[in-house]
Amino acid sequence: MTLRWVGTALVVLAWLCSICIFIPSSVRERQPAKQETGANNGFCSSGDRISERDECSFPHIEEAEAGVLPFLTLFPRVEQVPIIIVDIHEQFAEEIFEDAEPVIIRNSKATQWPAMKLWSPEYFIKHMEDADLEVHASAKAKVRMHTEAHPIGQLKGVQWNRPWANATVTVSEFFFPPSTLKQGEEKGDDDNNNNNNNMRSSNGQFYYFFSPMAAMPKTIQRDVGDKSSFVARFRPHMETNLWMATRGVGSPLHYDVAHNMYTQISGRKRFRLFPPHDYSNVYLYPRVHPSTRMSQVDMDSVRTEIFPRFLNTTPIEFTLEKGDVLYIPPYWLHQTEVAGAHSISVSVCSESPQVELRERVFLDQKKQKQLASLASPQLPLRVRVLALEAYMRAFFQTEYARDRVGKAMKSSEDEKIDRLRRFCSLMLTSRFDTLPFDKEVVGLSRLIADAKVFFQRELAEHTSHHAHTDVIEMAKYEGEKLTTKYNFLTGTMYRYTKTEWEIELMNHFEDVISMVLGSPLMIAPFLRYASTH
């Protein structure tokens, strides 16, 4: 039989949550969650917003020359994630979800799962000897996700060197690729992180397996026991997933929006986590890109001359041991890597209120239809650009200026213009300026350059907009309506943190700019214009 590999993008549908907090005694004494600071939120240490890549000083650059450098050279000392030991019967998820800080949980109910005693490569080979696994096969140990359904992935004239492909292998071939075996190494579990010891298959590929537990054989499903302590009341369990890989294989740096309780069943797995406020320092791929939500930085060989702000990140690194449960909050960036000969893990994902808020505010289909009228080819480019700026400025009286009781304060027009300029500059430098350096795509750089020339030419040809002031006023009104809706909804439900708001606002602006200007290639030229005018 064949177990179908299911795509890694988890579709998260969240419902409005009213939360009753239960605080277990073992968690109660933990330190309060850290407050977000501006230093790593797209600002220099002086507090000024970064607008150019070379404006800030980088504390680590004195210890290493700029160039291609491994992560451990840049960050020889990193923070550790807190560890808590709970009573095995405690229901701790609600309080941990509220803190929204990563934590390693020990002595949970997972330690009593049959899987903890049974699961190993040999166990899976024995119980799935007639089964094939459909895996991701990649020439690189870190399997970068790529979904061409996103707008940039659909551009004509672009050739994607897809970083992975589906492959079918036996369970034995998955865990013990013949060409990588060395005498005495088959069952080893050393922590050697040298890429030369990574487990390649005979065709030079690395294998990574992911599947919902519901798709696994019943004998495997029964080995995962009570998960009730991993799920909070009123935030229902969404999906339980199985992850398996061999030495050195893992996922690149990315973020998700679900609550994730990640349990290490067999082997060891190394994690690197970055707080959400590092989002502009890790150079996320744009929302319209096939690798959205992922970092453009290869942490095994960081190109510091291209990604200088990465040196200002604040990473956390640790290794999960058997029986450990790691809580990964929404928007926390994380990279994984198998630390020993193999890793078998189970993740329990729960709905987060952030997703419902995004869908009700930014993904309103009715609102999208109204804004689509701005995309009319009858409207000169300059009019559409000015309408976009009017629409976007409306969002900068909401989250950036608030009084002491949390109510939105009116900002002057000059203040909103200045905030929009800085925000567009940050979008441009942290998401788009570095795209031409992507080695896994051919032709995109040329299209980006052509779009820049086209944008400048069209803008110069149409200098007047007075005949279309009603269009600009309509765009402004639509932006104000959406900010009013956000303030109304968050009066009774979850409200984004400042960082979450910025991430989702960038995503929303990408969608709107691409729609109104007719192509995702027009986003970067617009941002460059809006950041200087």
Short mmCIF file of C-alpha atoms in Angstrom, two decimals:
data_model
loop_
_atom_site.label_atom_id
_atom_site.label_comp_id
_atom_site.label_asym_id
_atom_site.label_seq_id
_atom_site.Cartn_x
_atom_site.Cartn_y
_atom_site.Cartn_z
CA MET A 1 0.00 0.00 0.00
CA THR A 2 1.07 3.65 -0.42
CA LEU A 3 0.78 6.34 2.25
CA ARG A 4 0.21 9.66 0.50
CA TRP A 5 2.43 12.48 1.62
CA VAL A 6 0.33 15.49 2.47
CA GLY A 7 1.53 19.01 1.75
CA THR A 8 3.28 20.81 4.54
CA ALA A 9 1.14 23.93 4.49
CA LEU A 10 -1.36 23.46 7.34
CA VAL A 11 -4.69 25.17 6.62
CA VAL A 12 -5.67 26.77 9.89
CA LEU A 13 -9.33 27.70 10.45
CA ALA A 14 -9.82 29.43 13.82
CA TRP A 15 -13.03 30.22 15.74
CA LEU A 16 -13.74 33.05 18.14
CA CYS A 17 -12.42 31.94 21.52
CA SER A 18 -13.47 32.90 25.04
CA ILE A 19 -10.71 31.75 27.31
CA CYS A 20 -11.00 30.52 30.89
CA ILE A 21 -7.49 30.40 32.32
CA PHE A 22 -6.44 27.42 34.42
CA ILE A 23 -2.99 27.83 35.93
CA PRO A 24 -1.27 24.61 37.01
CA SER A 25 0.91 24.90 40.08
CA SER A 26 4.05 23.80 38.24
CA VAL A 27 3.73 26.61 35.71
CA ARG A 28 2.53 29.37 37.99
CA GLU A 29 5.98 30.52 39.09
CA ARG A 30 7.42 31.02 35.62
CA GLN A 31 8.68 34.47 34.67
CA PRO A 32 6.22 36.72 32.84
CA ALA A 33 6.36 36.75 29.07
CA LYS A 34 8.96 39.14 27.70
CA GLN A 35 7.66 42.41 26.34
CA GLU A 36 8.38 43.23 22.73
CA THR A 37 11.08 45.80 22.19
CA GLY A 38 11.74 48.00 19.23
CA ALA A 39 15.40 47.05 18.90
CA ASN A 40 14.73 44.02 16.76
CA ASN A 41 11.45 45.13 15.28
CA GLY A 42 12.82 46.86 12.22
CA PHE A 43 14.54 49.57 14.30
CA CYS A 44 18.19 50.31 14.99
CA SER A 45 19.30 50.18 18.60
CA SER A 46 18.91 53.95 18.64
CA GLY A 47 15.19 53.48 18.02
CA ASP A 48 15.21 54.80 14.46
CA ARG A 49 13.41 52.75 11.86
CA ILE A 50 15.73 51.00 9.42
CA SER A 51 15.25 52.32 5.91
CA GLU A 52 18.49 51.17 4.28
CA ARG A 53 20.40 47.95 4.82
CA ASP A 54 23.62 49.68 5.91
CA GLU A 55 22.19 52.17 8.42
CA CYS A 56 22.72 50.08 11.56
CA SER A 57 25.77 48.74 13.32
CA PHE A 58 25.91 45.00 13.88
CA PRO A 59 27.40 43.79 17.17
CA HIS A 60 28.54 40.41 15.78
CA ILE A 61 30.33 41.73 12.70
CA GLU A 62 33.51 42.49 14.65
CA GLU A 63 33.87 38.78 15.46
CA ALA A 64 33.55 37.53 11.89
CA GLU A 65 34.31 38.86 8.44
CA ALA A 66 31.39 39.61 6.16
CA GLY A 67 30.75 36.85 3.66
CA VAL A 68 29.35 33.32 3.74
CA LEU A 69 29.45 32.19 7.34
CA PRO A 70 27.88 29.30 9.30
CA PHE A 71 25.33 30.06 11.98
CA LEU A 72 27.57 28.92 14.85
CA THR A 73 30.31 31.32 13.76
CA LEU A 74 27.89 34.24 13.87
CA PHE A 75 26.20 33.15 17.10
CA PRO A 76 28.63 31.11 19.22
CA ARG A 77 26.48 31.74 22.29
CA VAL A 78 22.68 31.73 22.15
CA GLU A 79 19.86 31.72 24.67
CA GLN A 80 18.19 28.54 25.91
CA VAL A 81 14.48 27.86 26.06
CA PRO A 82 12.97 27.52 29.58
CA ILE A 83 12.16 24.02 30.83
CA ILE A 84 9.22 23.24 33.12
CA ILE A 85 8.32 19.97 34.80
CA VAL A 86 4.58 19.46 35.12
CA ASP A 87 2.43 17.04 37.05
CA ILE A 88 1.52 14.29 34.62
CA HIS A 89 -2.23 14.94 35.14
CA GLU A 90 -2.14 18.72 34.73
CA GLN A 91 -3.98 20.53 31.94
CA PHE A 92 -1.41 23.21 31.17
CA ALA A 93 -2.11 24.24 27.58
CA GLU A 94 -4.33 27.27 28.25
CA GLU A 95 -1.87 29.05 30.49
CA ILE A 96 1.05 28.29 28.17
CA PHE A 97 -0.90 29.49 25.14
CA GLU A 98 -1.65 32.74 26.96
CA ASP A 99 2.03 33.36 27.73
CA ALA A 100 2.89 32.82 24.03
CA GLU A 101 6.51 32.02 24.88
CA PRO A 102 8.38 28.85 23.83
CA VAL A 103 8.87 26.33 26.61
CA ILE A 104 10.03 22.72 26.90
CA ILE A 105 7.59 20.63 28.93
CA ARG A 106 8.72 17.47 30.71
CA ASN A 107 6.79 14.73 32.54
CA SER A 108 3.68 15.31 30.40
CA LYS A 109 1.14 12.65 29.44
CA ALA A 110 3.19 12.01 26.32
CA THR A 111 5.70 10.10 28.45
CA GLN A 112 3.00 7.44 28.92
CA TRP A 113 2.23 7.04 25.24
CA PRO A 114 3.02 3.53 23.95
CA ALA A 115 5.02 5.23 21.20
CA MET A 116 7.63 6.31 23.75
CA LYS A 117 8.56 2.69 24.39
CA LEU A 118 7.90 1.24 20.96
CA TRP A 119 8.86 3.67 18.23
CA SER A 120 12.21 3.30 16.51
CA PRO A 121 13.31 2.81 12.89
CA GLU A 122 13.21 -0.95 13.44
CA TYR A 123 9.65 -0.76 14.80
CA PHE A 124 8.40 1.12 11.73
CA ILE A 125 10.21 -1.28 9.42
CA LYS A 126 8.60 -4.23 11.19
CA HIS A 127 5.05 -2.85 11.25
CA MET A 128 5.13 -1.22 7.81
CA GLU A 129 7.22 -3.72 5.87
CA ASP A 130 4.68 -3.87 3.04
CA ALA A 131 4.23 -0.10 2.87
CA ASP A 132 5.94 2.55 0.84
CA LEU A 133 6.47 6.09 2.08
CA GLU A 134 5.87 9.08 -0.14
CA VAL A 135 8.53 11.55 0.94
CA HIS A 136 10.07 14.85 0.01
CA ALA A 137 13.39 14.20 -1.71
CA SER A 138 15.83 17.10 -1.86
CA ALA A 139 19.46 17.62 -2.82
CA LYS A 140 19.74 19.80 0.29
CA ALA A 141 19.35 18.61 3.86
CA LYS A 142 17.03 21.53 4.67
CA VAL A 143 13.88 20.97 2.62
CA ARG A 144 12.64 24.38 1.45
CA MET A 145 8.93 24.41 0.70
CA HIS A 146 7.75 25.74 -2.64
CA THR A 147 4.13 26.20 -3.79
CA GLU A 148 3.81 27.63 -7.29
CA ALA A 149 0.14 28.48 -6.68
CA HIS A 150 1.29 31.82 -5.26
CA PRO A 151 1.34 34.78 -7.72
CA ILE A 152 5.11 34.96 -8.30
CA GLY A 153 5.14 31.21 -8.88
CA GLN A 154 2.73 31.66 -11.80
CA LEU A 155 4.74 34.28 -13.70
CA LYS A 156 5.62 33.44 -17.28
CA GLY A 157 9.28 33.53 -18.19
CA VAL A 158 10.44 32.28 -14.79
CA GLN A 159 12.10 28.90 -14.36
CA TRP A 160 11.99 27.42 -10.88
CA ASN A 161 14.67 24.97 -9.90
CA ARG A 162 12.25 23.21 -7.61
CA PRO A 163 14.17 22.39 -4.42
CA TRP A 164 12.34 19.12 -3.80
CA ALA A 165 10.33 16.39 -5.48
CA ASN A 166 8.06 13.60 -4.31
CA ALA A 167 9.66 10.17 -4.13
CA THR A 168 8.50 6.73 -3.06
CA VAL A 169 10.80 4.65 -0.86
CA THR A 170 10.48 1.69 1.48
CA VAL A 171 10.62 2.32 5.21
CA SER A 172 13.98 0.54 5.36
CA GLU A 173 15.42 2.70 2.58
CA PHE A 174 14.12 5.79 4.34
CA PHE A 175 15.85 5.16 7.64
CA PHE A 176 18.94 3.36 6.34
CA PRO A 177 19.91 4.66 2.88
CA PRO A 178 22.36 2.01 1.61
CA SER A 179 25.01 4.40 0.32
CA THR A 180 25.34 6.26 3.63
CA LEU A 181 25.80 3.32 5.98
CA LYS A 182 29.14 2.85 7.64
CA GLN A 183 30.15 -0.06 9.77
CA GLY A 184 28.90 0.42 13.31
CA GLU A 185 26.88 3.50 12.34
CA GLU A 186 23.47 1.99 11.60
CA LYS A 187 22.10 2.38 15.09
CA GLY A 188 24.31 5.20 16.26
CA ASP A 189 22.82 8.38 17.67
CA ASP A 190 25.78 10.72 17.85
CA ASP A 191 25.35 14.48 17.74
CA ASN A 192 27.83 15.12 14.97
CA ASN A 193 26.54 18.06 12.97
CA ASN A 194 29.00 17.76 10.11
CA ASN A 195 27.20 17.76 6.79
CA ASN A 196 29.50 14.99 5.57
CA ASN A 197 27.73 12.66 8.01
CA ASN A 198 24.23 13.53 6.82
CA MET A 199 22.15 10.61 5.57
CA ARG A 200 21.93 10.83 1.79
CA SER A 201 20.25 8.19 -0.33
CA SER A 202 22.04 6.31 -3.09
CA ASN A 203 20.91 8.97 -5.59
CA GLY A 204 22.28 11.80 -3.47
CA GLN A 205 18.90 12.86 -2.07
CA PHE A 206 17.78 13.63 1.47
CA TYR A 207 14.38 12.27 2.54
CA TYR A 208 11.85 14.00 4.78
CA PHE A 209 8.52 12.44 5.73
CA PHE A 210 5.39 14.15 6.99
CA SER A 211 1.87 12.78 7.35
CA PRO A 212 -1.28 13.43 9.36
CA MET A 213 -1.56 10.69 11.95
CA ALA A 214 -5.03 9.92 10.59
CA ALA A 215 -3.38 8.68 7.37
CA MET A 216 -1.07 6.25 9.18
CA PRO A 217 -1.92 2.56 9.85
CA LYS A 218 -4.14 1.93 12.86
CA THR A 219 -1.31 0.16 14.69
CA ILE A 220 0.75 3.37 14.51
CA GLN A 221 -2.17 5.64 15.41
CA ARG A 222 -2.92 3.67 18.59
CA ASP A 223 0.60 4.30 19.85
CA VAL A 224 -0.16 8.01 20.36
CA GLY A 225 -2.23 8.25 23.53
CA ASP A 226 -4.04 10.98 25.44
CA LYS A 227 -3.42 14.43 23.95
CA SER A 228 -5.91 16.36 26.09
CA SER A 229 -3.25 18.31 28.02
CA PHE A 230 -1.88 19.68 24.74
CA VAL A 231 -5.16 21.36 23.76
CA ALA A 232 -6.88 24.29 25.49
CA ARG A 233 -10.60 24.53 26.10
CA PHE A 234 -12.44 26.51 23.42
CA ARG A 235 -9.40 26.14 21.12
CA PRO A 236 -10.09 22.77 19.57
CA HIS A 237 -7.45 20.33 18.44
CA MET A 238 -6.86 20.85 14.75
CA GLU A 239 -4.48 18.16 13.57
CA THR A 240 -1.88 15.67 14.80
CA ASN A 241 1.05 15.08 12.47
CA LEU A 242 3.96 12.63 12.22
CA TRP A 243 7.45 13.82 11.24
CA MET A 244 10.39 11.52 10.44
CA ALA A 245 13.87 12.19 9.06
CA THR A 246 17.50 11.08 9.33
CA ARG A 247 20.70 12.82 10.38
CA GLY A 248 21.07 16.44 9.31
CA VAL A 249 17.68 16.67 7.58
CA GLY A 250 15.32 19.42 8.67
CA SER A 251 13.23 22.43 7.71
CA PRO A 252 14.47 25.96 6.91
CA LEU A 253 13.55 28.90 9.09
CA HIS A 254 9.81 29.66 8.89
CA TYR A 255 6.80 30.60 10.98
CA ASP A 256 3.31 29.12 11.43
CA VAL A 257 0.16 30.61 12.94
CA ALA A 258 -1.13 27.62 14.92
CA HIS A 259 -0.36 26.65 18.51
CA ASN A 260 2.08 23.75 18.14
CA MET A 261 2.89 21.17 20.82
CA TYR A 262 5.83 19.26 19.33
CA THR A 263 6.70 15.95 21.02
CA GLN A 264 10.00 14.15 20.48
CA ILE A 265 9.29 10.40 20.42
CA SER A 266 12.57 8.85 19.23
CA GLY A 267 16.00 10.28 18.50
CA ARG A 268 16.98 13.91 18.99
CA LYS A 269 16.13 17.10 17.14
CA ARG A 270 17.83 20.48 17.19
CA PHE A 271 15.72 23.65 17.08
CA ARG A 272 16.63 27.24 16.42
CA LEU A 273 13.90 29.70 17.35
CA PHE A 274 13.65 33.43 16.68
CA PRO A 275 11.06 35.67 18.37
CA PRO A 276 8.42 37.31 16.15
CA HIS A 277 10.02 40.74 16.52
CA ASP A 278 12.96 39.43 14.45
CA TYR A 279 10.71 39.11 11.41
CA SER A 280 12.33 41.97 9.48
CA ASN A 281 15.83 40.73 10.34
CA VAL A 282 15.34 37.23 8.89
CA TYR A 283 14.25 38.47 5.43
CA LEU A 284 10.99 36.60 4.94
CA TYR A 285 9.93 35.68 1.44
CA PRO A 286 6.98 37.85 0.36
CA ARG A 287 3.46 36.57 0.84
CA VAL A 288 3.09 36.38 -2.97
CA HIS A 289 6.19 34.15 -3.27
CA PRO A 290 6.08 30.32 -3.55
CA SER A 291 8.14 30.06 -0.32
CA THR A 292 5.99 32.46 1.71
CA ARG A 293 6.41 32.46 5.52
CA MET A 294 9.97 31.19 5.10
CA SER A 295 13.26 33.05 5.60
CA GLN A 296 15.49 33.78 2.62
CA VAL A 297 18.55 33.21 4.82
CA ASP A 298 20.37 29.88 4.60
CA MET A 299 21.56 29.51 8.17
CA ASP A 300 24.13 26.89 7.26
CA SER A 301 25.92 29.50 5.14
CA VAL A 302 24.71 33.01 5.95
CA ARG A 303 25.55 35.56 3.25
CA THR A 304 26.07 38.50 5.55
CA GLU A 305 26.75 40.97 2.74
CA ILE A 306 23.23 40.29 1.39
CA PHE A 307 21.42 39.76 4.72
CA PRO A 308 23.25 42.09 7.15
CA ARG A 309 20.30 42.58 9.50
CA PHE A 310 20.34 38.86 10.27
CA LEU A 311 23.27 39.67 12.55
CA ASN A 312 20.85 41.60 14.78
CA THR A 313 18.59 38.61 15.45
CA THR A 314 18.20 37.03 18.89
CA PRO A 315 18.16 33.25 18.31
CA ILE A 316 17.43 30.50 20.79
CA GLU A 317 18.99 27.08 20.19
CA PHE A 318 18.42 23.76 21.96
CA THR A 319 18.04 20.04 21.32
CA LEU A 320 14.85 18.12 22.08
CA GLU A 321 15.42 14.82 23.84
CA LYS A 322 13.12 11.83 23.90
CA GLY A 323 9.95 12.66 25.88
CA ASP A 324 10.36 16.44 25.58
CA VAL A 325 7.38 18.51 24.43
CA LEU A 326 8.19 21.87 22.84
CA TYR A 327 5.52 24.57 22.65
CA ILE A 328 5.98 26.76 19.54
CA PRO A 329 3.71 29.83 19.70
CA PRO A 330 2.17 31.43 16.60
CA TYR A 331 4.57 33.62 14.58
CA TRP A 332 7.69 32.25 16.31
CA LEU A 333 10.20 31.47 13.60
CA HIS A 334 11.83 28.04 13.84
CA GLN A 335 14.32 25.87 12.02
CA THR A 336 14.77 22.15 12.71
CA GLU A 337 17.54 19.64 12.15
CA VAL A 338 17.91 15.98 13.14
CA ALA A 339 20.73 15.87 15.70
CA GLY A 340 21.40 12.11 15.75
CA ALA A 341 20.96 9.19 13.37
CA HIS A 342 17.19 9.70 13.13
CA SER A 343 14.22 11.60 14.54
CA ILE A 344 10.57 10.62 14.99
CA SER A 345 8.24 13.33 16.29
CA VAL A 346 4.55 14.13 16.67
CA SER A 347 3.04 17.62 16.56
CA VAL A 348 -0.37 18.50 17.99
CA CYS A 349 -1.68 21.72 16.44
CA SER A 350 -4.51 23.83 17.85
CA GLU A 351 -6.41 26.72 16.35
CA SER A 352 -5.20 30.22 17.19
CA PRO A 353 -7.37 33.37 17.36
CA GLN A 354 -4.88 35.21 15.13
CA VAL A 355 -6.09 33.31 12.09
CA GLU A 356 -9.76 34.13 12.61
CA LEU A 357 -8.86 37.78 13.07
CA ARG A 358 -6.88 37.75 9.83
CA GLU A 359 -9.74 36.16 7.91
CA ARG A 360 -12.36 38.52 9.29
CA VAL A 361 -10.29 41.66 8.73
CA PHE A 362 -7.86 41.17 5.86
CA LEU A 363 -9.41 38.35 3.84
CA ASP A 364 -12.91 39.78 3.57
CA GLN A 365 -14.00 38.79 0.05
CA LYS A 366 -16.51 41.64 -0.17
CA LYS A 367 -13.76 44.12 0.65
CA GLN A 368 -11.48 42.59 -1.98
CA LYS A 369 -14.17 43.08 -4.65
CA GLN A 370 -14.56 46.74 -3.77
CA LEU A 371 -10.82 47.36 -3.98
CA ALA A 372 -10.64 45.45 -7.26
CA SER A 373 -12.35 48.38 -8.97
CA LEU A 374 -9.07 50.27 -8.57
CA ALA A 375 -7.41 47.77 -10.92
CA SER A 376 -9.29 49.11 -13.93
CA PRO A 377 -6.95 49.59 -16.92
CA GLN A 378 -8.87 52.83 -17.60
CA LEU A 379 -7.22 54.38 -14.55
CA PRO A 380 -3.72 55.81 -15.11
CA LEU A 381 -0.97 54.21 -13.03
CA ARG A 382 -0.39 57.41 -11.07
CA VAL A 383 -4.02 57.48 -9.97
CA ARG A 384 -3.86 53.88 -8.81
CA VAL A 385 -0.61 54.59 -6.94
CA LEU A 386 -2.10 57.60 -5.17
CA ALA A 387 -5.22 55.60 -4.34
CA LEU A 388 -3.09 52.83 -2.85
CA GLU A 389 -1.18 55.32 -0.71
CA ALA A 390 -4.46 56.86 0.53
CA TYR A 391 -5.80 53.39 1.37
CA MET A 392 -2.63 52.31 3.19
CA ARG A 393 -2.24 55.53 5.20
CA ALA A 394 -5.54 54.80 6.93
CA PHE A 395 -3.92 51.90 8.78
CA PHE A 396 -1.35 54.10 10.51
CA GLN A 397 -3.70 55.69 13.01
CA THR A 398 -4.67 52.31 14.48
CA GLU A 399 -1.86 50.27 15.95
CA TYR A 400 1.00 52.72 16.03
CA ALA A 401 -0.68 55.49 18.04
CA ARG A 402 -2.76 54.48 21.04
CA ASP A 403 -3.62 56.27 24.26
CA ARG A 404 -3.07 54.88 27.75
CA VAL A 405 -6.33 52.97 27.83
CA GLY A 406 -5.70 51.36 24.45
CA LYS A 407 -8.01 53.45 22.27
CA ALA A 408 -6.82 54.47 18.82
CA MET A 409 -5.79 58.10 18.58
CA LYS A 410 -6.13 60.24 15.51
CA SER A 411 -2.82 60.86 13.76
CA SER A 412 -2.10 63.88 11.64
CA GLU A 413 -1.84 63.37 7.90
CA ASP A 414 1.89 64.17 7.98
CA GLU A 415 2.44 61.56 10.67
CA LYS A 416 0.60 58.93 8.67
CA ILE A 417 2.58 59.78 5.54
CA ASP A 418 5.85 59.44 7.43
CA ARG A 419 4.84 56.12 8.99
CA LEU A 420 3.78 54.76 5.63
CA ARG A 421 7.10 55.77 4.08
CA ARG A 422 9.08 53.98 6.76
CA PHE A 423 6.84 50.93 6.64
CA CYS A 424 7.13 50.64 2.85
CA SER A 425 10.91 50.99 3.13
CA LEU A 426 11.00 48.16 5.66
CA MET A 427 8.83 45.96 3.42
CA LEU A 428 11.11 46.64 0.48
CA THR A 429 14.43 45.96 2.21
CA SER A 430 13.30 43.01 4.32
CA ARG A 431 11.30 41.11 1.68
CA PHE A 432 11.91 42.24 -1.91
CA ASP A 433 15.37 43.75 -2.41
CA THR A 434 17.06 40.40 -1.76
CA LEU A 435 14.92 38.29 -4.13
CA PRO A 436 17.37 38.63 -7.08
CA PHE A 437 19.94 36.65 -5.06
CA ASP A 438 17.77 33.51 -4.97
CA LYS A 439 19.73 30.77 -6.77
CA GLU A 440 16.74 28.49 -7.13
CA VAL A 441 14.98 30.62 -9.75
CA VAL A 442 16.02 31.76 -13.23
CA GLY A 443 14.50 34.78 -14.95
CA LEU A 444 12.93 36.51 -11.95
CA SER A 445 15.67 39.14 -11.66
CA ARG A 446 15.13 40.22 -15.25
CA LEU A 447 11.35 40.53 -14.72
CA ILE A 448 11.89 42.55 -11.56
CA ALA A 449 14.20 44.95 -13.43
CA ASP A 450 11.74 45.26 -16.31
CA ALA A 451 8.88 46.01 -13.89
CA LYS A 452 10.91 48.80 -12.31
CA VAL A 453 11.48 50.44 -15.71
CA PHE A 454 7.83 50.04 -16.70
CA PHE A 455 6.61 51.53 -13.41
CA GLN A 456 8.85 54.59 -13.73
CA ARG A 457 7.87 55.16 -17.38
CA GLU A 458 4.13 54.86 -16.75
CA LEU A 459 4.33 57.13 -13.74
CA ALA A 460 6.18 59.80 -15.73
CA GLU A 461 3.65 59.72 -18.58
CA HIS A 462 0.67 60.54 -16.37
CA THR A 463 1.37 63.44 -14.06
CA SER A 464 -2.18 64.64 -13.40
CA HIS A 465 -4.69 62.95 -11.12
CA HIS A 466 -7.23 65.72 -10.50
CA ALA A 467 -9.86 64.10 -12.71
CA HIS A 468 -9.88 61.07 -10.44
CA THR A 469 -9.96 62.57 -6.94
CA ASP A 470 -13.15 60.62 -6.26
CA VAL A 471 -11.25 57.34 -6.79
CA ILE A 472 -8.56 58.38 -4.32
CA GLU A 473 -11.18 59.42 -1.75
CA MET A 474 -12.96 56.08 -2.20
CA ALA A 475 -9.71 54.20 -1.49
CA LYS A 476 -9.12 56.28 1.63
CA TYR A 477 -12.65 55.58 2.82
CA GLU A 478 -12.20 51.82 2.30
CA GLY A 479 -9.02 51.86 4.38
CA GLU A 480 -10.72 53.78 7.18
CA LYS A 481 -13.65 51.34 7.15
CA LEU A 482 -11.30 48.40 7.54
CA THR A 483 -9.41 49.95 10.44
CA THR A 484 -12.74 50.75 12.11
CA LYS A 485 -13.80 47.13 11.66
CA TYR A 486 -10.53 45.93 13.21
CA ASN A 487 -10.97 48.18 16.24
CA PHE A 488 -14.58 47.03 16.65
CA LEU A 489 -13.73 43.32 16.44
CA THR A 490 -10.77 43.56 18.80
CA GLY A 491 -12.86 45.28 21.40
CA THR A 492 -14.26 41.88 22.35
CA MET A 493 -11.74 39.38 20.94
CA TYR A 494 -8.03 38.84 20.52
CA ARG A 495 -5.95 41.83 19.41
CA TYR A 496 -2.74 41.45 17.41
CA THR A 497 0.53 42.29 19.10
CA LYS A 498 2.43 45.09 17.41
CA THR A 499 4.67 42.58 15.61
CA GLU A 500 1.77 40.38 14.48
CA TRP A 501 -0.01 43.47 13.19
CA GLU A 502 3.03 44.50 11.15
CA ILE A 503 3.47 41.03 9.65
CA GLU A 504 -0.18 40.73 8.66
CA LEU A 505 -0.31 44.31 7.42
CA MET A 506 2.66 43.63 5.12
CA ASN A 507 0.91 40.50 3.84
CA HIS A 508 -2.29 42.44 3.23
CA PHE A 509 -0.52 45.31 1.48
CA GLU A 510 1.20 42.83 -0.85
CA ASP A 511 -2.16 41.35 -1.83
CA VAL A 512 -3.75 44.75 -2.44
CA ILE A 513 -0.81 46.27 -4.36
CA SER A 514 -0.54 43.20 -6.59
CA MET A 515 -4.28 43.29 -7.30
CA VAL A 516 -4.55 47.03 -7.97
CA LEU A 517 -1.38 47.31 -10.10
CA GLY A 518 -2.05 44.06 -11.95
CA SER A 519 1.07 42.03 -11.10
CA PRO A 520 3.16 40.93 -8.09
CA LEU A 521 6.16 42.37 -9.94
CA MET A 522 4.77 45.86 -9.34
CA ILE A 523 4.95 45.56 -5.55
CA ALA A 524 8.67 46.39 -5.25
CA PRO A 525 8.59 49.44 -7.59
CA PHE A 526 5.54 50.77 -5.72
CA LEU A 527 7.21 50.29 -2.33
CA ARG A 528 10.34 52.05 -3.57
CA TYR A 529 8.24 54.98 -4.77
CA ALA A 530 6.05 55.12 -1.65
CA SER A 531 9.08 55.07 0.66
CA THR A 532 10.53 58.20 -0.93
CA HIS A 533 7.50 60.33 -1.88
#
